PDB file of C-alpha atoms in Angstrom:
ATOM      1  CA  MET A1145     -23.261 -22.635  -4.955  1.00 88.00           C
ATOM      2  CA  LYS A1146     -23.766 -25.836  -6.820  1.00 91.00           C
ATOM      3  CA  CYS A1147     -21.346 -29.035  -6.839  1.00 92.00           C
ATOM      4  CA  PRO A1148     -18.940 -29.385  -9.985  1.00 92.00           C
ATOM      5  CA  THR A1149     -18.556 -33.425  -9.588  1.00 92.00           C
ATOM      6  CA  CYS A1150     -22.761 -33.549  -8.954  1.00 93.00           C
ATOM      7  CA  LYS A1151     -23.969 -30.858  -9.947  1.00 93.00           C
ATOM      8  CA  THR A1152     -26.469 -30.303  -6.328  1.00 93.00           C
ATOM      9  CA  GLU A1153     -26.098 -27.022  -4.648  1.00 93.00           C
ATOM     10  CA  MET A1154     -23.185 -27.237  -1.753  1.00 93.00           C
ATOM     11  CA  PRO A1155     -24.643 -26.128   1.906  1.00 93.00           C
ATOM     12  CA  CYS A1156     -21.021 -23.186   3.567  1.00 92.00           C
ATOM     13  CA  ALA A1157     -20.385 -23.907   7.017  1.00 91.00           C
ATOM     14  CA  THR A1158     -17.863 -21.386   8.234  1.00 92.00           C
ATOM     15  CA  ALA A1159     -14.696 -23.584  10.164  1.00 92.00           C
ATOM     16  CA  ASP A1160     -10.833 -23.949  10.315  1.00 93.00           C
ATOM     17  CA  HIS A1161      -9.027 -25.469   7.207  1.00 93.00           C
ATOM     18  CA  HIS A1162      -4.999 -27.017   7.075  1.00 95.00           C
ATOM     19  CA  TYR A1163      -3.711 -24.366   4.419  1.00 95.00           C
ATOM     20  CA  LYS A1164      -1.343 -26.646   2.707  1.00 95.00           C
ATOM     21  CA  GLU A1165      -2.350 -25.279   0.014  1.00 94.00           C
ATOM     22  CA  CYS A1166       0.302 -22.560   0.179  1.00 95.00           C
ATOM     23  CA  GLY A1167       3.960 -24.879   1.222  1.00 96.00           C
ATOM     24  CA  LEU A1168       3.291 -25.079   4.457  1.00 96.00           C
ATOM     25  CA  ASP A1169       2.130 -28.123   6.940  1.00 95.00           C
ATOM     26  CA  ASN A1170       1.830 -25.461   9.531  1.00 95.00           C
ATOM     27  CA  VAL A1171      -0.770 -22.886   9.041  1.00 96.00           C
ATOM     28  CA  TYR A1172      -4.429 -22.708  10.168  1.00 95.00           C
ATOM     29  CA  LEU A1173      -6.566 -20.710   9.138  1.00 95.00           C
ATOM     30  CA  ARG A1174     -10.108 -19.926  11.747  1.00 93.00           C
ATOM     31  CA  GLY A1175     -13.509 -18.776  10.035  1.00 91.00           C
ATOM     32  CA  ILE A1176     -12.841 -20.017   6.562  1.00 91.00           C
ATOM     33  CA  GLU A1177     -16.039 -20.386   4.447  1.00 91.00           C
ATOM     34  CA  ILE A1178     -15.524 -24.144   2.453  1.00 92.00           C
ATOM     35  CA  HIS A1179     -18.704 -25.439   1.163  1.00 93.00           C
ATOM     36  CA  ARG A1180     -19.288 -29.358   1.576  1.00 92.00           C
ATOM     37  CA  CYS A1181     -21.504 -31.956  -0.773  1.00 93.00           C
ATOM     38  CA  SER A1182     -22.702 -34.480   0.172  1.00 92.00           C
ATOM     39  CA  CYS A1183     -20.875 -36.826  -3.220  1.00 93.00           C
ATOM     40  CA  GLY A1184     -17.643 -35.830  -1.015  1.00 91.00           C
ATOM     41  CA  GLU A1185     -16.711 -32.178  -3.133  1.00 93.00           C
ATOM     42  CA  GLU A1186     -15.132 -29.878  -0.849  1.00 92.00           C
ATOM     43  CA  ILE A1187     -14.480 -26.381  -2.243  1.00 92.00           C
ATOM     44  CA  VAL A1188     -12.673 -23.978   0.095  1.00 92.00           C
ATOM     45  CA  SER A1189     -13.178 -19.726  -0.224  1.00 90.00           C
ATOM     46  CA  ILE A1190     -10.267 -18.370   0.913  1.00 90.00           C
ATOM     47  CA  PRO A1191     -10.427 -13.997   0.774  1.00 88.00           C
ATOM     48  CA  ALA A1192      -7.678 -12.019   0.146  1.00 90.00           C
ATOM     49  CA  VAL A1193      -5.322 -14.799  -0.789  1.00 92.00           C
ATOM     50  CA  THR A1194      -2.243 -11.972  -1.399  1.00 92.00           C
ATOM     51  CA  LYS A1195      -2.554 -10.187   1.797  1.00 92.00           C
ATOM     52  CA  LEU A1196      -3.269 -13.400   3.434  1.00 94.00           C
ATOM     53  CA  HIS A1197       0.388 -14.693   1.416  1.00 95.00           C
ATOM     54  CA  SER A1198       1.386 -10.959   3.249  1.00 93.00           C
ATOM     55  CA  LEU A1199       0.249 -11.694   6.387  1.00 93.00           C
ATOM     56  CA  ILE A1200       2.418 -15.577   6.276  1.00 96.00           C
ATOM     57  CA  GLY A1201       5.758 -13.598   5.366  1.00 96.00           C
ATOM     58  CA  GLN A1202       5.850 -11.599   7.773  1.00 92.00           C
ATOM     59  CA  ILE A1203       5.569 -14.136  10.206  1.00 93.00           C
ATOM     60  CA  LEU A1204       7.988 -15.623   8.521  1.00 94.00           C
ATOM     61  CA  LEU A1205       9.861 -12.942   9.170  1.00 93.00           C
ATOM     62  CA  LYS A1206      10.120 -12.672  13.231  1.00 90.00           C
ATOM     63  CA  LYS A1207      10.294 -16.656  13.552  1.00 90.00           C
ATOM     64  CA  ARG A1208      13.074 -17.239  16.221  1.00 89.00           C
ATOM     65  CA  SER A1209      15.284 -19.947  13.726  1.00 90.00           C
ATOM     66  CA  ILE A1210      16.444 -21.028  10.801  1.00 93.00           C
ATOM     67  CA  LEU A1211      13.787 -20.835   8.453  1.00 94.00           C
ATOM     68  CA  ASP A1212      13.474 -24.605   6.655  1.00 95.00           C
ATOM     69  CA  GLY A1213      13.370 -25.574   2.815  1.00 97.00           C
ATOM     70  CA  LYS A1214       9.209 -25.089   2.293  1.00 97.00           C
ATOM     71  CA  GLU A1215       9.465 -21.956   4.638  1.00 97.00           C
ATOM     72  CA  ILE A1216      12.785 -19.907   1.784  1.00 98.00           C
ATOM     73  CA  LYS A1217       9.718 -21.167  -1.312  1.00 98.00           C
ATOM     74  CA  PHE A1218       6.898 -20.236  -0.091  1.00 98.00           C
ATOM     75  CA  LEU A1219       8.937 -16.163   0.735  1.00 98.00           C
ATOM     76  CA  ARG A1220      10.993 -17.236  -3.226  1.00 98.00           C
ATOM     77  CA  LYS A1221       7.307 -17.798  -4.461  1.00 98.00           C
ATOM     78  CA  ASN A1222       6.068 -15.117  -2.318  1.00 97.00           C
ATOM     79  CA  LEU A1223       8.362 -12.790  -4.136  1.00 97.00           C
ATOM     80  CA  GLY A1224       7.411 -14.061  -7.609  1.00 97.00           C
ATOM     81  CA  LEU A1225      10.611 -15.285  -7.993  1.00 97.00           C
ATOM     82  CA  THR A1226      12.229 -18.090 -10.558  1.00 97.00           C
ATOM     83  CA  GLY A1227      15.284 -19.167  -8.204  1.00 96.00           C
ATOM     84  CA  LYS A1228      17.581 -18.331 -10.388  1.00 97.00           C
ATOM     85  CA  LYS A1229      16.252 -14.584  -9.944  1.00 97.00           C
ATOM     86  CA  PHE A1230      15.906 -15.410  -6.606  1.00 97.00           C
ATOM     87  CA  ALA A1231      19.774 -16.953  -6.023  1.00 97.00           C
ATOM     88  CA  GLU A1232      21.289 -13.432  -8.447  1.00 96.00           C
ATOM     89  CA  PHE A1233      19.942 -11.338  -5.844  1.00 94.00           C
ATOM     90  CA  ILE A1234      21.389 -12.770  -2.541  1.00 96.00           C
ATOM     91  CA  GLY A1235      24.468 -14.106  -4.439  1.00 96.00           C
ATOM     92  CA  THR A1236      24.404 -17.927  -4.639  1.00 97.00           C
ATOM     93  CA  ASP A1237      23.441 -20.026  -7.175  1.00 96.00           C
ATOM     94  CA  ASN A1238      20.002 -21.813  -8.025  1.00 97.00           C
ATOM     95  CA  ALA A1239      21.630 -24.794  -7.424  1.00 98.00           C
ATOM     96  CA  THR A1240      22.195 -23.492  -3.828  1.00 98.00           C
ATOM     97  CA  VAL A1241      18.126 -22.013  -3.404  1.00 98.00           C
ATOM     98  CA  SER A1242      17.509 -25.447  -4.435  1.00 98.00           C
ATOM     99  CA  ARG A1243      19.591 -27.558  -2.226  1.00 98.00           C
ATOM    100  CA  TRP A1244      18.280 -25.072   0.095  1.00 98.00           C
ATOM    101  CA  GLU A1245      14.709 -25.182  -0.346  1.00 98.00           C
ATOM    102  CA  ASN A1246      14.342 -29.878  -1.165  1.00 98.00           C
ATOM    103  CA  GLU A1247      16.679 -29.473   2.462  1.00 95.00           C
ATOM    104  CA  THR A1248      19.622 -31.184   0.899  1.00 97.00           C
ATOM    105  CA  GLN A1249      21.718 -28.379   2.641  1.00 96.00           C
ATOM    106  CA  SER A1250      22.157 -26.643   5.951  1.00 94.00           C
ATOM    107  CA  ILE A1251      21.464 -22.934   5.305  1.00 94.00           C
ATOM    108  CA  SER A1252      23.622 -20.425   6.433  1.00 93.00           C
ATOM    109  CA  LYS A1253      22.072 -18.095   9.456  1.00 91.00           C
ATOM    110  CA  ALA A1254      23.766 -15.276   7.366  1.00 93.00           C
ATOM    111  CA  HIS A1255      22.028 -16.920   4.294  1.00 96.00           C
ATOM    112  CA  ASP A1256      18.990 -16.944   6.265  1.00 95.00           C
ATOM    113  CA  ARG A1257      18.852 -13.356   7.672  1.00 94.00           C
ATOM    114  CA  LEU A1258      19.500 -11.802   4.110  1.00 96.00           C
ATOM    115  CA  ILE A1259      17.125 -13.756   2.533  1.00 97.00           C
ATOM    116  CA  ARG A1260      14.753 -12.136   5.393  1.00 95.00           C
ATOM    117  CA  LEU A1261      16.130  -8.596   4.418  1.00 94.00           C
ATOM    118  CA  VAL A1262      15.565  -9.553   0.609  1.00 95.00           C
ATOM    119  CA  TYR A1263      12.112 -10.425   1.620  1.00 96.00           C
ATOM    120  CA  SER A1264      10.839  -7.106   3.594  1.00 94.00           C
ATOM    121  CA  THR A1265      13.311  -4.483   1.404  1.00 93.00           C
ATOM    122  CA  ILE A1266      10.877  -6.118  -1.952  1.00 94.00           C
ATOM    123  CA  LYS A1267       7.751  -6.404   0.166  1.00 94.00           C
ATOM    124  CA  GLY A1268       8.078  -2.806   0.973  1.00 93.00           C
ATOM    125  CA  ILE A1269       8.050  -4.111   4.918  1.00 91.00           C
ATOM    126  CA  PRO A1270       8.570  -0.482   6.388  1.00 91.00           C
ATOM    127  CA  GLN A1271      11.886   0.533   7.755  1.00 90.00           C
ATOM    128  CA  GLU A1272      11.080   1.178  11.340  1.00 90.00           C
ATOM    129  CA  GLU A1273       9.799  -2.599  11.195  1.00 88.00           C
ATOM    130  CA  ILE A1274      12.514  -4.202  10.038  1.00 89.00           C
ATOM    131  CA  LYS A1275      14.563  -1.944  12.284  1.00 90.00           C
ATOM    132  CA  SER A1276      12.387  -4.148  14.491  1.00 87.00           C
ATOM    133  CA  VAL A1277      12.548  -6.718  13.012  1.00 87.00           C
ATOM    134  CA  ILE A1278      17.216  -6.998  13.242  1.00 88.00           C
ATOM    135  CA  GLN A1279      17.083  -5.340  16.428  1.00 87.00           C
ATOM    136  CA  GLN A1280      14.582  -7.475  18.114  1.00 86.00           C
ATOM    137  CA  ASP A1281      14.112 -11.133  16.212  1.00 84.00           C
ATOM    138  CA  PHE A1282      17.375 -11.625  14.559  1.00 86.00           C
ATOM    139  CA  ALA A1283      19.796 -12.108  17.619  1.00 83.00           C
ATOM    140  CA  ALA A1284      17.008 -14.584  18.901  1.00 84.00           C
ATOM    141  CA  ILE A1285      17.135 -16.612  16.197  1.00 86.00           C
ATOM    142  CA  SER A1286      18.320 -20.299  17.382  1.00 84.00           C
ATOM    143  CA  ASP A1287      20.993 -21.861  15.170  1.00 78.00           C
ATOM    144  CA  GLU A1288      19.158 -25.370  15.414  1.00 76.00           C
ATOM    145  CA  LYS A1289      16.993 -26.993  13.237  1.00 76.00           C
ATOM    146  CA  ILE A1290      13.267 -26.352  15.181  1.00 79.00           C
ATOM    147  CA  GLU A1291      10.685 -28.113  14.054  1.00 81.00           C
ATOM    148  CA  PRO A1292       7.692 -25.048  12.145  1.00 81.00           C
ATOM    149  CA  GLN A1293       4.730 -24.624  14.966  1.00 84.00           C
ATOM    150  CA  PRO A1294       1.330 -25.264  14.369  1.00 89.00           C
ATOM    151  CA  PHE A1295      -0.738 -21.125  13.838  1.00 88.00           C
ATOM    152  CA  SER A1296      -3.864 -20.563  13.567  1.00 90.00           C
ATOM    153  CA  ILE A1297      -4.585 -17.181  11.182  1.00 91.00           C
ATOM    154  CA  PRO A1298      -8.134 -15.648  12.207  1.00 90.00           C
ATOM    155  CA  CYS A1299      -9.957 -14.606   9.313  1.00 88.00           C
ATOM    156  CA  GLU A1300     -10.444 -11.034  10.370  1.00 86.00           C
ATOM    157  CA  GLN A1301      -6.408 -10.623  10.103  1.00 85.00           C
ATOM    158  CA  TRP A1302      -6.798 -10.384   6.008  1.00 81.00           C
ATOM    159  CA  SER A1303      -9.317 -10.521   4.924  1.00 77.00           C
ATOM    160  CA  GLY A1304     -10.021  -6.841   5.698  1.00 66.00           C
ATOM    161  CA  GLY A1305      -8.608  -3.981   5.247  1.00 46.00           C
ATOM    162  CA  ASP A1306      -5.172  -3.734   7.307  1.00 43.00           C
ATOM    163  CA  ILE A1307      -2.864  -6.681   8.309  1.00 40.00           C
ATOM    164  CA  CYS A1308      -2.672  -6.999  12.030  1.00 40.00           C
ATOM    165  CA  LEU A1309       0.305 -10.138  12.761  1.00 41.00           C
ATOM    166  CA  PRO A1310      -1.244 -12.339  15.334  1.00 44.00           C
ATOM    167  CA  GLU A1311       0.281 -12.975  18.743  1.00 41.00           C
ATOM    168  CA  SER A1312       3.547 -15.172  18.644  1.00 38.00           C
ATOM    169  CA  PRO A1313       2.484 -18.393  16.540  1.00 37.00           C
TER     170      PRO A1313
END
């Protein structure tokens, strides 16, 4: 691959990548191809982004604390919904969704769970998996706001065929 800045060949290496581009601060990808040029240019090659985002969404569904603003925004955008449409789905208004996403208003436990269920349903997650999340994970969701824990995902878990959930983040 040629560097878009200086037009020289960019060597490729496999490395870990802090995936801030998804809008979350705690996602790390393992084994990603990264092209680095001596001029400082860097191009990260992330395969199967749609599958990756589905996997991240599934990890967020199982999170054991209330969703934070960035996580709500990630789920909404991953559904391809505007704030207004998302608000209609969960029975609130666009301004409330905006306040949740910008963390100027706390989200209720009920809305947190509703967002997870709406996401699961729209994404077509099998009913047995949704039932498992409800039975095992919903009761364990803490009311306390907990700093999101970093989690890393090996490239093989989403770039191949089926999505495999990593061990608990």
